[in-house]
mmCIF file of C-alpha atoms in Angstrom:
data_model
loop_
_atom_site.group_PDB
_atom_site.id
_atom_site.type_symbol
_atom_site.label_atom_id
_atom_site.label_comp_id
_atom_site.label_asym_id
_atom_site.label_seq_id
_atom_site.Cartn_x
_atom_site.Cartn_y
_atom_site.Cartn_z
ATOM 1 C CA PHE A 1 18.219 -0.405 -9.022
ATOM 2 C CA PRO A 2 19.856 3.143 -8.216
ATOM 3 C CA PHE A 3 17.937 5.845 -6.393
ATOM 4 C CA ALA A 4 17.501 9.170 -8.140
ATOM 5 C CA SER A 5 15.892 10.732 -4.940
ATOM 6 C CA VAL A 6 14.722 9.620 -1.405
ATOM 7 C CA GLU A 7 12.956 11.780 0.944
ATOM 8 C CA VAL A 8 10.873 11.408 4.217
ATOM 9 C CA ARG A 9 7.705 13.399 4.094
ATOM 10 C CA ARG A 10 4.675 14.073 6.187
ATOM 11 C CA LEU A 11 1.603 12.579 4.755
ATOM 12 C CA GLY A 12 -1.465 13.110 7.147
ATOM 13 C CA THR A 13 -0.245 12.505 10.629
ATOM 14 C CA VAL A 14 2.505 10.041 9.772
ATOM 15 C CA ASP A 15 5.959 9.976 7.752
ATOM 16 C CA ALA A 16 6.208 8.189 4.464
ATOM 17 C CA VAL A 17 9.311 7.427 2.272
ATOM 18 C CA ASP A 18 9.017 8.864 -1.014
ATOM 19 C CA ALA A 19 11.527 7.688 -3.459
ATOM 20 C CA VAL A 20 12.394 7.477 -7.090
ATOM 21 C CA VAL A 21 14.436 4.440 -8.521
ATOM 22 C CA VAL A 22 15.666 4.203 -12.149
ATOM 23 C CA VAL A 23 14.848 1.128 -13.898
ATOM 24 C CA ASP A 24 16.448 0.891 -17.380
ATOM 25 C CA GLY A 25 16.532 4.540 -17.725
ATOM 26 C CA GLN A 26 12.896 5.059 -16.511
ATOM 27 C CA PRO A 27 12.216 6.654 -13.308
ATOM 28 C CA VAL A 28 9.469 4.769 -11.098
ATOM 29 C CA ARG A 29 8.206 6.444 -8.007
ATOM 30 C CA VAL A 30 8.034 4.380 -4.925
ATOM 31 C CA LEU A 31 5.851 5.689 -1.860
ATOM 32 C CA VAL A 32 6.077 3.603 1.233
ATOM 33 C CA VAL A 33 3.202 4.157 3.842
ATOM 34 C CA HIS A 34 1.926 3.225 7.197
ATOM 35 C CA PRO A 35 -1.342 5.296 8.058
ATOM 36 C CA ASN A 36 -2.373 5.135 11.654
ATOM 37 C CA ALA A 37 -4.727 2.175 12.868
ATOM 38 C CA GLY A 38 -8.141 3.076 13.072
ATOM 39 C CA VAL A 39 -9.063 0.423 15.578
ATOM 40 C CA ASP A 40 -10.020 3.082 18.444
ATOM 41 C CA PRO A 41 -12.893 5.392 17.466
ATOM 42 C CA ARG A 42 -10.791 8.343 18.557
ATOM 43 C CA ASP A 43 -8.022 7.111 16.032
ATOM 44 C CA VAL A 44 -10.339 6.810 13.073
ATOM 45 C CA ASP A 45 -10.247 10.331 12.033
ATOM 46 C CA ARG A 46 -6.391 10.357 11.834
ATOM 47 C CA TRP A 47 -6.295 7.023 9.941
ATOM 48 C CA GLU A 48 -8.841 8.544 7.419
ATOM 49 C CA ARG A 49 -6.628 11.771 7.289
ATOM 50 C CA ASP A 50 -3.546 9.607 6.587
ATOM 51 C CA LEU A 51 -5.316 7.667 3.696
ATOM 52 C CA ASP A 52 -6.619 11.094 2.269
ATOM 53 C CA ALA A 53 -3.056 12.189 2.179
ATOM 54 C CA VAL A 54 -1.782 9.133 0.361
ATOM 55 C CA HIS A 55 -4.894 9.374 -1.969
ATOM 56 C CA ASP A 56 -3.919 12.959 -2.728
ATOM 57 C CA VAL A 57 -0.432 11.982 -3.889
ATOM 58 C CA MET A 58 -1.678 9.215 -5.913
ATOM 59 C CA ARG A 59 -4.022 11.534 -7.788
ATOM 60 C CA THR A 60 -1.167 13.624 -8.905
ATOM 61 C CA VAL A 61 1.121 10.702 -9.989
ATOM 62 C CA ASP A 62 2.978 11.345 -13.275
ATOM 63 C CA GLY A 63 4.590 8.183 -14.448
ATOM 64 C CA PRO A 64 4.751 4.664 -13.046
ATOM 65 C CA MET A 65 4.351 4.418 -9.305
ATOM 66 C CA ALA A 66 4.115 1.979 -6.573
ATOM 67 C CA VAL A 67 2.540 2.807 -3.129
ATOM 68 C CA ILE A 68 3.424 0.007 -0.621
ATOM 69 C CA GLY A 69 2.925 -0.628 3.018
ATOM 70 C CA ASP A 70 0.688 -1.558 5.922
ATOM 71 C CA PHE A 71 -2.482 0.426 5.110
ATOM 72 C CA ASN A 72 -4.229 -0.916 8.269
ATOM 73 C CA ALA A 73 -7.293 -1.165 6.022
ATOM 74 C CA SER A 74 -8.745 -3.870 3.828
ATOM 75 C CA ARG A 75 -10.605 -3.957 0.502
ATOM 76 C CA TRP A 76 -13.911 -3.687 2.542
ATOM 77 C CA HIS A 77 -12.961 -0.350 4.336
ATOM 78 C CA PRO A 78 -14.586 2.245 1.997
ATOM 79 C CA PRO A 79 -11.451 4.819 2.694
ATOM 80 C CA PHE A 80 -9.271 2.241 1.301
ATOM 81 C CA ARG A 81 -11.520 1.606 -1.680
ATOM 82 C CA ASP A 82 -11.467 5.438 -2.278
ATOM 83 C CA LEU A 83 -7.576 5.151 -2.758
ATOM 84 C CA LEU A 84 -8.229 2.842 -5.895
ATOM 85 C CA ARG A 85 -11.340 5.063 -7.402
ATOM 86 C CA GLY A 86 -10.416 7.197 -10.155
ATOM 87 C CA THR A 87 -6.573 6.957 -9.810
ATOM 88 C CA GLY A 88 -5.749 4.169 -12.259
ATOM 89 C CA PHE A 89 -4.055 2.190 -9.247
ATOM 90 C CA HIS A 90 -4.561 -1.518 -8.837
ATOM 91 C CA ASP A 91 -3.777 -3.858 -6.006
ATOM 92 C CA VAL A 92 -1.003 -6.370 -6.913
ATOM 93 C CA HIS A 93 -2.658 -9.191 -5.007
ATOM 94 C CA GLU A 94 -5.917 -8.619 -6.403
ATOM 95 C CA TRP A 95 -4.558 -8.302 -9.977
ATOM 96 C CA LEU A 96 -2.611 -11.602 -9.687
ATOM 97 C CA GLY A 97 -5.668 -13.464 -8.212
ATOM 98 C CA ALA A 98 -4.568 -13.369 -4.638
ATOM 99 C CA GLY A 99 -6.824 -10.787 -3.365
ATOM 100 C CA PHE A 100 -8.169 -13.079 -0.727
ATOM 101 C CA SER A 101 -4.762 -13.941 0.695
ATOM 102 C CA ARG A 102 -4.299 -12.686 4.233
ATOM 103 C CA SER A 103 -1.638 -10.624 5.953
ATOM 104 C CA TRP A 104 -2.744 -10.000 9.644
ATOM 105 C CA PRO A 105 -2.572 -11.044 12.355
ATOM 106 C CA ILE A 106 -0.342 -13.866 12.385
ATOM 107 C CA ALA A 107 0.195 -13.890 16.199
ATOM 108 C CA GLU A 108 -1.286 -16.885 18.115
ATOM 109 C CA PRO A 109 -4.002 -17.844 18.961
ATOM 110 C CA VAL A 110 -5.707 -15.514 16.224
ATOM 111 C CA PRO A 111 -5.375 -16.873 12.637
ATOM 112 C CA ALA A 112 -4.684 -14.409 9.976
ATOM 113 C CA PHE A 113 -8.010 -13.290 8.417
ATOM 114 C CA VAL A 114 -7.452 -10.167 6.341
ATOM 115 C CA ARG A 115 -5.145 -8.434 3.985
ATOM 116 C CA ILE A 116 -4.118 -5.021 5.347
ATOM 117 C CA ASP A 117 -0.759 -4.763 3.689
ATOM 118 C CA HIS A 118 -0.673 -3.740 0.194
ATOM 119 C CA ALA A 119 1.043 -2.879 -3.060
ATOM 120 C CA LEU A 120 -0.820 -0.421 -5.297
ATOM 121 C CA VAL A 121 0.549 0.140 -8.809
ATOM 122 C CA ASP A 122 0.155 2.509 -11.684
ATOM 123 C CA GLY A 123 2.151 2.220 -14.849
ATOM 124 C CA LEU A 124 3.617 -1.054 -13.552
ATOM 125 C CA VAL A 125 2.455 -4.415 -14.405
ATOM 126 C CA PRO A 126 2.721 -6.960 -11.417
ATOM 127 C CA MET A 127 4.322 -10.315 -12.761
ATOM 128 C CA ALA A 128 4.302 -12.231 -9.148
ATOM 129 C CA VAL A 129 3.660 -11.860 -5.719
ATOM 130 C CA THR A 130 4.790 -14.239 -2.982
ATOM 131 C CA ASP A 131 3.597 -13.961 0.628
ATOM 132 C CA ILE A 132 6.534 -14.532 3.090
ATOM 133 C CA ASP A 133 6.879 -15.154 6.821
ATOM 134 C CA THR A 134 8.400 -12.242 8.720
ATOM 135 C CA PRO A 135 9.668 -13.353 11.960
ATOM 136 C CA GLY A 136 9.119 -11.088 14.884
ATOM 137 C CA SER A 137 6.223 -9.301 13.065
ATOM 138 C CA ASP A 138 2.443 -9.742 13.471
ATOM 139 C CA HIS A 139 2.051 -9.554 9.557
ATOM 140 C CA ARG A 140 2.994 -11.602 6.774
ATOM 141 C CA GLY A 141 5.025 -9.917 4.278
ATOM 142 C CA TYR A 142 5.075 -10.241 0.526
ATOM 143 C CA VAL A 143 7.550 -9.887 -2.291
ATOM 144 C CA THR A 144 6.199 -8.655 -5.784
ATOM 145 C CA THR A 145 7.950 -8.474 -9.059
ATOM 146 C CA LEU A 146 6.975 -5.481 -11.202
ATOM 147 C CA ALA A 147 7.535 -4.541 -14.774
ATOM 148 C CA VAL A 148 7.466 -0.944 -16.108
ATOM 149 C CA VAL A 149 5.032 -0.491 -18.840
ATOM 150 C CA PRO A 150 6.858 1.145 -21.796
ATOM 151 C CA GLY A 151 6.018 4.466 -22.445
ATOM 152 C CA THR A 152 4.439 5.410 -19.170
#
């Protein structure tokens, strides 16, 4: 699909890609994010600020949008749950019954035990999601097929 616009913008303490693609004449906004990992107590504040900045964008969406990336957060992290609260966004894996699938880590000897990579959608309907191997990464990737909700 053709891009109507692409920009790199600062969200919190990290850069994100903010693009609009045109699907059958309908603009669809795609935000690609990678908030800092909050694994060290000193980094938790940056991670929360990054998620808050993503949440600010999600609350102002006008039309169909997907927010995708490594959120460094699972469904069980309250700041991640806040992203979905009151925004109309839904997690693609959960929508399609794969919410307990795991994306991290995949490096030996620890088996993957949690999903921290997400596609969140509003005004789009997930039709399929497939987890895939990503050679050279410590994450499993995914491919999702989305349909635009007419009139959004």
